[in-house]
Structures are given as structure tokens and as C-alpha cells.
PDB file of C-alpha atoms in Angstrom:
ATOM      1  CA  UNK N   1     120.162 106.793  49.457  1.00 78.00           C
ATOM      2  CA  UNK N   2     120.754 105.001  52.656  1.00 81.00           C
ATOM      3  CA  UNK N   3     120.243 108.132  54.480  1.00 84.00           C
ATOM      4  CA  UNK N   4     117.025 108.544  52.901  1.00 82.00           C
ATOM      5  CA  UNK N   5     115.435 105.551  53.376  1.00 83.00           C
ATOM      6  CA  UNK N   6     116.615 106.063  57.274  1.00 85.00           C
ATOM      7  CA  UNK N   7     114.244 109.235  57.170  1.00 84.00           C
ATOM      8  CA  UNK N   8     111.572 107.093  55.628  1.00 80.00           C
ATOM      9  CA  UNK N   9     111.417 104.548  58.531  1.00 81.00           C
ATOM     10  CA  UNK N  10     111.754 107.292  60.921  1.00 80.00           C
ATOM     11  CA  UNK N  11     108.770 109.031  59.489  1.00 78.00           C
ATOM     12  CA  UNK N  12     106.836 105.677  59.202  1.00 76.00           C
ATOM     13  CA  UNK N  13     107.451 104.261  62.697  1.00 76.00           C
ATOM     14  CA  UNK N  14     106.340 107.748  63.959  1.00 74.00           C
ATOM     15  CA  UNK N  15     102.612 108.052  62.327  1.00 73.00           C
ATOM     16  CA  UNK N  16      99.939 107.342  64.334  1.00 71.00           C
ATOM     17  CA  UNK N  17      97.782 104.206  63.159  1.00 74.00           C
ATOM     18  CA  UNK N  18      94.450 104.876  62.038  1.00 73.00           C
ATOM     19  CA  UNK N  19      92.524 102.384  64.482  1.00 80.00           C
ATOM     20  CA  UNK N  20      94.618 104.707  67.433  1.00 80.00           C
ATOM     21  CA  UNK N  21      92.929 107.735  65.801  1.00 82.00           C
ATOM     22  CA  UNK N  22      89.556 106.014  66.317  1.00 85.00           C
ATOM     23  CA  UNK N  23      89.884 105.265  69.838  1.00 90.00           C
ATOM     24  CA  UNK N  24      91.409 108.794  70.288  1.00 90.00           C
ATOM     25  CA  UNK N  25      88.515 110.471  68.649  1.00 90.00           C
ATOM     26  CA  UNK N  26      86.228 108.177  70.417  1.00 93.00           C
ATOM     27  CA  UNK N  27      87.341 109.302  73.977  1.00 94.00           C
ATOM     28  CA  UNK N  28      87.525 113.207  73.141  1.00 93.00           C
ATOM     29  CA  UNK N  29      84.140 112.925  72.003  1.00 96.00           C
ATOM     30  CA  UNK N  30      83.008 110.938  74.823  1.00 97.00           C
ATOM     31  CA  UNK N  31      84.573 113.543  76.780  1.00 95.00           C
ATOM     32  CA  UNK N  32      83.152 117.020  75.294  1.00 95.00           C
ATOM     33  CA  UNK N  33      79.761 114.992  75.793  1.00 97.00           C
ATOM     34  CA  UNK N  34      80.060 114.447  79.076  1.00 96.00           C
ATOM     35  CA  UNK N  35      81.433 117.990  79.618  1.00 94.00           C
ATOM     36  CA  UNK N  36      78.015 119.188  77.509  1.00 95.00           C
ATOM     37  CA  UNK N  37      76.098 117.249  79.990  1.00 95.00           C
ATOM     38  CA  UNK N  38      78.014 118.660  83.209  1.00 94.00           C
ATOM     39  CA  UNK N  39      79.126 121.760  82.421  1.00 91.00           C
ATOM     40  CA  UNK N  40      77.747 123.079  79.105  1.00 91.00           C
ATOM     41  CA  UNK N  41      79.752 126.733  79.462  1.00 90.00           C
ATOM     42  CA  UNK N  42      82.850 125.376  79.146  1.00 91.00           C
ATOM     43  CA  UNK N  43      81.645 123.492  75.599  1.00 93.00           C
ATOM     44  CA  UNK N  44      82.328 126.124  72.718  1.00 91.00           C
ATOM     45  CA  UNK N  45      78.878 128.061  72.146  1.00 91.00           C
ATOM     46  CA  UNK N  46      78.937 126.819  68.284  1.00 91.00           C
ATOM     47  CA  UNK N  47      78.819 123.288  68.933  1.00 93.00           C
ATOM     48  CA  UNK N  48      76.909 123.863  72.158  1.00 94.00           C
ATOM     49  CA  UNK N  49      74.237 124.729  69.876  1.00 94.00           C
ATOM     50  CA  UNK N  50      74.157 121.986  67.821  1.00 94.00           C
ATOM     51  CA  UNK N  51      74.634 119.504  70.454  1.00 95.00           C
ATOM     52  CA  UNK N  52      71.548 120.386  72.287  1.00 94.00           C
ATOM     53  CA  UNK N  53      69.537 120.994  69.040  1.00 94.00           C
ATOM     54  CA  UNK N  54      69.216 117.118  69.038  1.00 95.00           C
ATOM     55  CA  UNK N  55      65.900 115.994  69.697  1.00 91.00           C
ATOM     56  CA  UNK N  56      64.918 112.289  69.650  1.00 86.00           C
ATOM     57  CA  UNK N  57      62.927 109.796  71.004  1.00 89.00           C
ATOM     58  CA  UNK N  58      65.374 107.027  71.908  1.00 92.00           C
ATOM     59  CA  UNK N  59      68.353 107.583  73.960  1.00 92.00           C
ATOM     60  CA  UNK N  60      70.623 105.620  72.199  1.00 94.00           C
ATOM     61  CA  UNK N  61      70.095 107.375  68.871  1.00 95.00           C
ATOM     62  CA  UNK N  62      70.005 111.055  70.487  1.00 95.00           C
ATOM     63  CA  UNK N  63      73.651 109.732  71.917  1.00 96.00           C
ATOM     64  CA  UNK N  64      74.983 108.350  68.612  1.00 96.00           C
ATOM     65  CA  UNK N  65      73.739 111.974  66.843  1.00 96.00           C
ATOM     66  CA  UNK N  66      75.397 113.951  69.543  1.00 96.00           C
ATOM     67  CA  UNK N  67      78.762 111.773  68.676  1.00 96.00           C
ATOM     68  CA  UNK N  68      78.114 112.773  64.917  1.00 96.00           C
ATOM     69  CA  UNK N  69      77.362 116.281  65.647  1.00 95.00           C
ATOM     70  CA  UNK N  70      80.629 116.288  67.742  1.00 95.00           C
ATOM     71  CA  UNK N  71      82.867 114.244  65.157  1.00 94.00           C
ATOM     72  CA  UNK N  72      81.421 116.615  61.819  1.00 94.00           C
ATOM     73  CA  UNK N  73      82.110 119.637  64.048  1.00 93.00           C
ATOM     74  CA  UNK N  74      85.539 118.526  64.737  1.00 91.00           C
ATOM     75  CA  UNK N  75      86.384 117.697  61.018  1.00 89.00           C
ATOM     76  CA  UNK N  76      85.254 120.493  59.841  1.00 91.00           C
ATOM     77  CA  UNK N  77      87.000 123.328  62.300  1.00 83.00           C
ATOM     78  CA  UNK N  78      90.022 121.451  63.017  1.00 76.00           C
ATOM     79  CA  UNK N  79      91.229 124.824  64.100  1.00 80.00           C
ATOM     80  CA  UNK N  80      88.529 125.787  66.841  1.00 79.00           C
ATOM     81  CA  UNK N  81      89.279 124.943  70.336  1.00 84.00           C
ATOM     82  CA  UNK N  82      85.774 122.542  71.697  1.00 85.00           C
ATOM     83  CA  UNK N  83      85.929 123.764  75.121  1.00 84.00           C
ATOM     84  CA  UNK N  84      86.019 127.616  76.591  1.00 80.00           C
ATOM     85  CA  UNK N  85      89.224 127.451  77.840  1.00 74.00           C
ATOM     86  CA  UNK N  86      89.253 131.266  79.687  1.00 75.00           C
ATOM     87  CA  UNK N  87      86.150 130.188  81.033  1.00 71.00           C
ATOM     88  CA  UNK N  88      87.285 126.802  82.631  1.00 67.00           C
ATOM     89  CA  UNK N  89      90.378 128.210  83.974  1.00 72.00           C
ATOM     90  CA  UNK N  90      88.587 131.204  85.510  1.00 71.00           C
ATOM     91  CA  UNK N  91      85.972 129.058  86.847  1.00 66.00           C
TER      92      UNK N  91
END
């Protein structure tokens, strides 16, 4: 038992908190953004697409769409790498 609950706090004092994830997720999307904005070939083609298919009139809110676009896209192909990797290395 005692080597058990040793496991336990090794597994609990190596998880991640969740506020860390937010500013973690906050940066890499601030990042693929900025990469859309300065060099949109190296931004996967999927979300490429979708990124620049946001159209508004405000700045603010066509930023804070792009940042949803980016975070649902992430979620939901956890799997997909968000930048061309080939291409950025050949580049």
C-alpha cells in the first residue's frame, strides 16, 4: 500500500495544472496566428482555410474568432500537426 500511494503522488505532482494549459494554449494559438498572418504556407491548409474564412467588421472580434477557429480546430484533430512542417524546413 505504501508503494502505491508513492505512485499516486508521483503521478499527481507530475500533471500539468489546468490554468498552465490555458496559458499554454493561449501562446500556441497566439503563435499559429501570427504565423497565419506572416507566413500562411507554413499554417496547415485545413485550418488555413478556416482562419481566413473569417470576415468581420471589428478587429477585435475577427481576432477573438480566429482564436476560436484555432482552439476548435485543435480540440478536435489533436492528432494533425498546425504548421507544414516539410515546408518550413525546406523553406
Amino acid at each position: 500500500m505504501e508503494e502505491l500511494n508513492e505512485q499516486v503522488q508521483i503521478v499527481r505532482s507530475n500533471t500539468v495544472n489546468s490554468k498552465s494549459k490555458g496559458v499554454y494554449l493561449y501562446g500556441i494559438v497566439k503563435y499559429i496566428l501570427w504565423l497565419h498572418a506572416n507566413n500562411p504556407d507554413i499554417v496547415d491548409p485545413s485550418l488555413r482555410i478556416l482562419v481566413s474564412s473569417v470576415v468581420a467588421e471589428d478587429d477585435d472580434q475577427a481576432y477573438k474568432q480566429k482564436q476560436q477557429h484555432v482552439k476548435d480546430y485543435m480540440a478536435s484533430n489533436s492528432r494533425q500537426s498546425l504548421v507544414n512542417l516539410f515546408y518550413w524546413l525546406l523553406k
